[in-house]
């Protein structure tokens, strides 16, 4: 998969054109219903036998819900999502909080 996301006004958004695994891992048990809803709504479209593609930008309530939908597996989104420089989303958020306090 190749997924890109942004935090926009405090909301975690996976961007149009990102891809998600179609086949869920055997132990996956979180956000499955959300994923089915996105498919039913046409926001996740079949791209290949292995991948879905986001047909539009999709807002998520948390980075973990977004990561679970993309990976088709249980994921801690604060650790799974990475910035281009390799920092985790969690590290980036901590830096943002420090800047706001300083």
mmCIF file with all atom_site columns, N, CA, C and O in Angstrom, residues 59-84:
data_model
loop_
_atom_site.group_PDB
_atom_site.id
_atom_site.type_symbol
_atom_site.label_atom_id
_atom_site.label_alt_id
_atom_site.label_comp_id
_atom_site.label_asym_id
_atom_site.label_entity_id
_atom_site.label_seq_id
_atom_site.pdbx_PDB_ins_code
_atom_site.Cartn_x
_atom_site.Cartn_y
_atom_site.Cartn_z
_atom_site.occupancy
_atom_site.B_iso_or_equiv
_atom_site.pdbx_formal_charge
_atom_site.auth_seq_id
_atom_site.auth_comp_id
_atom_site.auth_asym_id
_atom_site.auth_atom_id
_atom_site.pdbx_PDB_model_num
ATOM 1   N N  . UNK A 1 59 ? -11.995 11.623 5.983  1.00 0.00 ? 59 UNK A N  1
ATOM 2   C CA . UNK A 1 59 ? -11.703 12.001 7.358  1.00 0.00 ? 59 UNK A CA 1
ATOM 3   C C  . UNK A 1 59 ? -11.873 10.797 8.277  1.00 0.00 ? 59 UNK A C  1
ATOM 4   O O  . UNK A 1 59 ? -12.812 10.013 8.116  1.00 0.00 ? 59 UNK A O  1
ATOM 5   N N  . UNK A 1 60 ? -10.974 10.682 9.241  1.00 0.00 ? 60 UNK A N  1
ATOM 6   C CA . UNK A 1 60 ? -11.047 9.627  10.244 1.00 0.00 ? 60 UNK A CA 1
ATOM 7   C C  . UNK A 1 60 ? -11.042 10.270 11.618 1.00 0.00 ? 60 UNK A C  1
ATOM 8   O O  . UNK A 1 60 ? -10.507 11.364 11.799 1.00 0.00 ? 60 UNK A O  1
ATOM 9   N N  . UNK A 1 61 ? -11.598 9.564  12.598 1.00 0.00 ? 61 UNK A N  1
ATOM 10  C CA . UNK A 1 61 ? -11.640 10.078 13.963 1.00 0.00 ? 61 UNK A CA 1
ATOM 11  C C  . UNK A 1 61 ? -10.296 9.984  14.653 1.00 0.00 ? 61 UNK A C  1
ATOM 12  O O  . UNK A 1 61 ? -10.060 10.666 15.645 1.00 0.00 ? 61 UNK A O  1
ATOM 13  N N  . UNK A 1 62 ? -9.412  9.120  14.126 1.00 0.00 ? 62 UNK A N  1
ATOM 14  C CA . UNK A 1 62 ? -8.101  8.947  14.753 1.00 0.00 ? 62 UNK A CA 1
ATOM 15  C C  . UNK A 1 62 ? -7.109  8.413  13.726 1.00 0.00 ? 62 UNK A C  1
ATOM 16  O O  . UNK A 1 62 ? -7.503  7.821  12.712 1.00 0.00 ? 62 UNK A O  1
ATOM 17  N N  . UNK A 1 63 ? -5.805  8.598  13.977 1.00 0.00 ? 63 UNK A N  1
ATOM 18  C CA . UNK A 1 63 ? -4.810  8.005  13.084 1.00 0.00 ? 63 UNK A CA 1
ATOM 19  C C  . UNK A 1 63 ? -4.858  6.473  13.129 1.00 0.00 ? 63 UNK A C  1
ATOM 20  O O  . UNK A 1 63 ? -4.552  5.815  12.143 1.00 0.00 ? 63 UNK A O  1
ATOM 21  N N  . UNK A 1 64 ? -5.291  5.900  14.257 1.00 0.00 ? 64 UNK A N  1
ATOM 22  C CA . UNK A 1 64 ? -5.364  4.439  14.353 1.00 0.00 ? 64 UNK A CA 1
ATOM 23  C C  . UNK A 1 64 ? -6.492  3.871  13.497 1.00 0.00 ? 64 UNK A C  1
ATOM 24  O O  . UNK A 1 64 ? -6.326  2.825  12.865 1.00 0.00 ? 64 UNK A O  1
ATOM 25  N N  . UNK A 1 65 ? -7.635  4.544  13.457 1.00 0.00 ? 65 UNK A N  1
ATOM 26  C CA . UNK A 1 65 ? -8.716  4.052  12.601 1.00 0.00 ? 65 UNK A CA 1
ATOM 27  C C  . UNK A 1 65 ? -8.294  4.124  11.131 1.00 0.00 ? 65 UNK A C  1
ATOM 28  O O  . UNK A 1 65 ? -8.553  3.194  10.354 1.00 0.00 ? 65 UNK A O  1
ATOM 29  N N  . UNK A 1 66 ? -7.600  5.189  10.756 1.00 0.00 ? 66 UNK A N  1
ATOM 30  C CA . UNK A 1 66 ? -7.105  5.314  9.383  1.00 0.00 ? 66 UNK A CA 1
ATOM 31  C C  . UNK A 1 66 ? -6.080  4.234  9.067  1.00 0.00 ? 66 UNK A C  1
ATOM 32  O O  . UNK A 1 66 ? -6.134  3.599  8.002  1.00 0.00 ? 66 UNK A O  1
ATOM 33  N N  . UNK A 1 67 ? -5.165  3.991  9.990  1.00 0.00 ? 67 UNK A N  1
ATOM 34  C CA . UNK A 1 67 ? -4.130  2.972  9.771  1.00 0.00 ? 67 UNK A CA 1
ATOM 35  C C  . UNK A 1 67 ? -4.736  1.585  9.661  1.00 0.00 ? 67 UNK A C  1
ATOM 36  O O  . UNK A 1 67 ? -4.308  0.781  8.826  1.00 0.00 ? 67 UNK A O  1
ATOM 37  N N  . UNK A 1 68 ? -5.743  1.283  10.488 1.00 0.00 ? 68 UNK A N  1
ATOM 38  C CA . UNK A 1 68 ? -6.391  -0.028 10.442 1.00 0.00 ? 68 UNK A CA 1
ATOM 39  C C  . UNK A 1 68 ? -7.098  -0.238 9.112  1.00 0.00 ? 68 UNK A C  1
ATOM 40  O O  . UNK A 1 68 ? -7.019  -1.327 8.521  1.00 0.00 ? 68 UNK A O  1
ATOM 41  N N  . UNK A 1 69 ? -7.768  0.787  8.605  1.00 0.00 ? 69 UNK A N  1
ATOM 42  C CA . UNK A 1 69 ? -8.459  0.672  7.319  1.00 0.00 ? 69 UNK A CA 1
ATOM 43  C C  . UNK A 1 69 ? -7.449  0.485  6.187  1.00 0.00 ? 69 UNK A C  1
ATOM 44  O O  . UNK A 1 69 ? -7.639  -0.352 5.306  1.00 0.00 ? 69 UNK A O  1
ATOM 45  N N  . UNK A 1 70 ? -6.355  1.212  6.206  1.00 0.00 ? 70 UNK A N  1
ATOM 46  C CA . UNK A 1 70 ? -5.333  1.111  5.154  1.00 0.00 ? 70 UNK A CA 1
ATOM 47  C C  . UNK A 1 70 ? -4.622  -0.241 5.204  1.00 0.00 ? 70 UNK A C  1
ATOM 48  O O  . UNK A 1 70 ? -4.441  -0.898 4.182  1.00 0.00 ? 70 UNK A O  1
ATOM 49  N N  . UNK A 1 71 ? -4.250  -0.677 6.394  1.00 0.00 ? 71 UNK A N  1
ATOM 50  C CA . UNK A 1 71 ? -3.462  -1.909 6.537  1.00 0.00 ? 71 UNK A CA 1
ATOM 51  C C  . UNK A 1 71 ? -4.323  -3.171 6.566  1.00 0.00 ? 71 UNK A C  1
ATOM 52  O O  . UNK A 1 71 ? -3.804  -4.272 6.408  1.00 0.00 ? 71 UNK A O  1
ATOM 53  N N  . UNK A 1 72 ? -5.634  -3.002 6.780  1.00 0.00 ? 72 UNK A N  1
ATOM 54  C CA . UNK A 1 72 ? -6.537  -4.149 6.969  1.00 0.00 ? 72 UNK A CA 1
ATOM 55  C C  . UNK A 1 72 ? -6.021  -5.019 8.112  1.00 0.00 ? 72 UNK A C  1
ATOM 56  O O  . UNK A 1 72 ? -5.981  -6.234 8.029  1.00 0.00 ? 72 UNK A O  1
ATOM 57  N N  . UNK A 1 73 ? -5.595  -4.341 9.166  1.00 0.00 ? 73 UNK A N  1
ATOM 58  C CA . UNK A 1 73 ? -5.026  -5.010 10.330 1.00 0.00 ? 73 UNK A CA 1
ATOM 59  C C  . UNK A 1 73 ? -5.102  -4.048 11.512 1.00 0.00 ? 73 UNK A C  1
ATOM 60  O O  . UNK A 1 73 ? -5.237  -2.838 11.328 1.00 0.00 ? 73 UNK A O  1
ATOM 61  N N  . UNK A 1 74 ? -5.002  -4.578 12.710 1.00 0.00 ? 74 UNK A N  1
ATOM 62  C CA . UNK A 1 74 ? -4.962  -3.729 13.904 1.00 0.00 ? 74 UNK A CA 1
ATOM 63  C C  . UNK A 1 74 ? -3.654  -2.947 13.899 1.00 0.00 ? 74 UNK A C  1
ATOM 64  O O  . UNK A 1 74 ? -2.589  -3.526 13.725 1.00 0.00 ? 74 UNK A O  1
ATOM 65  N N  . UNK A 1 75 ? -3.744  -1.643 14.054 1.00 0.00 ? 75 UNK A N  1
ATOM 66  C CA . UNK A 1 75 ? -2.553  -0.792 14.038 1.00 0.00 ? 75 UNK A CA 1
ATOM 67  C C  . UNK A 1 75 ? -2.691  0.347  15.026 1.00 0.00 ? 75 UNK A C  1
ATOM 68  O O  . UNK A 1 75 ? -3.770  0.886  15.219 1.00 0.00 ? 75 UNK A O  1
ATOM 69  N N  . UNK A 1 76 ? -1.570  0.744  15.622 1.00 0.00 ? 76 UNK A N  1
ATOM 70  C CA . UNK A 1 76 ? -1.485  1.961  16.414 1.00 0.00 ? 76 UNK A CA 1
ATOM 71  C C  . UNK A 1 76 ? -1.073  3.055  15.435 1.00 0.00 ? 76 UNK A C  1
ATOM 72  O O  . UNK A 1 76 ? 0.087   3.136  15.031 1.00 0.00 ? 76 UNK A O  1
ATOM 73  N N  . UNK A 1 77 ? -2.011  3.874  15.056 1.00 0.00 ? 77 UNK A N  1
ATOM 74  C CA . UNK A 1 77 ? -1.742  4.898  14.052 1.00 0.00 ? 77 UNK A CA 1
ATOM 75  C C  . UNK A 1 77 ? -0.706  5.920  14.456 1.00 0.00 ? 77 UNK A C  1
ATOM 76  O O  . UNK A 1 77 ? 0.007   6.461  13.615 1.00 0.00 ? 77 UNK A O  1
ATOM 77  N N  . UNK A 1 78 ? -0.583  6.186  15.747 1.00 0.00 ? 78 UNK A N  1
ATOM 78  C CA . UNK A 1 78 ? 0.410   7.164  16.204 1.00 0.00 ? 78 UNK A CA 1
ATOM 79  C C  . UNK A 1 78 ? 1.827   6.683  15.912 1.00 0.00 ? 78 UNK A C  1
ATOM 80  O O  . UNK A 1 78 ? 2.734   7.486  15.770 1.00 0.00 ? 78 UNK A O  1
ATOM 81  N N  . UNK A 1 79 ? 1.999   5.355  15.812 1.00 0.00 ? 79 UNK A N  1
ATOM 82  C CA . UNK A 1 79 ? 3.319   4.796  15.507 1.00 0.00 ? 79 UNK A CA 1
ATOM 83  C C  . UNK A 1 79 ? 3.438   4.361  14.050 1.00 0.00 ? 79 UNK A C  1
ATOM 84  O O  . UNK A 1 79 ? 4.524   4.358  13.487 1.00 0.00 ? 79 UNK A O  1
ATOM 85  N N  . UNK A 1 80 ? 2.329   3.984  13.432 1.00 0.00 ? 80 UNK A N  1
ATOM 86  C CA . UNK A 1 80 ? 2.338   3.475  12.055 1.00 0.00 ? 80 UNK A CA 1
ATOM 87  C C  . UNK A 1 80 ? 2.567   4.581  11.034 1.00 0.00 ? 80 UNK A C  1
ATOM 88  O O  . UNK A 1 80 ? 3.350   4.420  10.102 1.00 0.00 ? 80 UNK A O  1
ATOM 89  N N  . UNK A 1 81 ? 1.853   5.705  11.208 1.00 0.00 ? 81 UNK A N  1
ATOM 90  C CA . UNK A 1 81 ? 2.009   6.804  10.249 1.00 0.00 ? 81 UNK A CA 1
ATOM 91  C C  . UNK A 1 81 ? 3.351   7.479  10.470 1.00 0.00 ? 81 UNK A C  1
ATOM 92  O O  . UNK A 1 81 ? 3.729   7.785  11.592 1.00 0.00 ? 81 UNK A O  1
ATOM 93  N N  . UNK A 1 82 ? 4.056   7.736  9.361  1.00 0.00 ? 82 UNK A N  1
ATOM 94  C CA . UNK A 1 82 ? 5.380   8.364  9.412  1.00 0.00 ? 82 UNK A CA 1
ATOM 95  C C  . UNK A 1 82 ? 5.417   9.583  8.499  1.00 0.00 ? 82 UNK A C  1
ATOM 96  O O  . UNK A 1 82 ? 4.815   9.598  7.432  1.00 0.00 ? 82 UNK A O  1
ATOM 97  N N  . UNK A 1 83 ? 6.161   10.565 8.933  1.00 0.00 ? 83 UNK A N  1
ATOM 98  C CA . UNK A 1 83 ? 6.416   11.726 8.099  1.00 0.00 ? 83 UNK A CA 1
ATOM 99  C C  . UNK A 1 83 ? 7.514   11.387 7.092  1.00 0.00 ? 83 UNK A C  1
ATOM 100 O O  . UNK A 1 83 ? 8.222   10.392 7.259  1.00 0.00 ? 83 UNK A O  1
ATOM 101 N N  . UNK A 1 84 ? 7.679   12.226 6.107  1.00 0.00 ? 84 UNK A N  1
ATOM 102 C CA . UNK A 1 84 ? 8.694   11.992 5.070  1.00 0.00 ? 84 UNK A CA 1
ATOM 103 C C  . UNK A 1 84 ? 10.089  11.873 5.674  1.00 0.00 ? 84 UNK A C  1
ATOM 104 O O  . UNK A 1 84 ? 10.940  11.157 5.148  1.00 0.00 ? 84 UNK A O  1
#
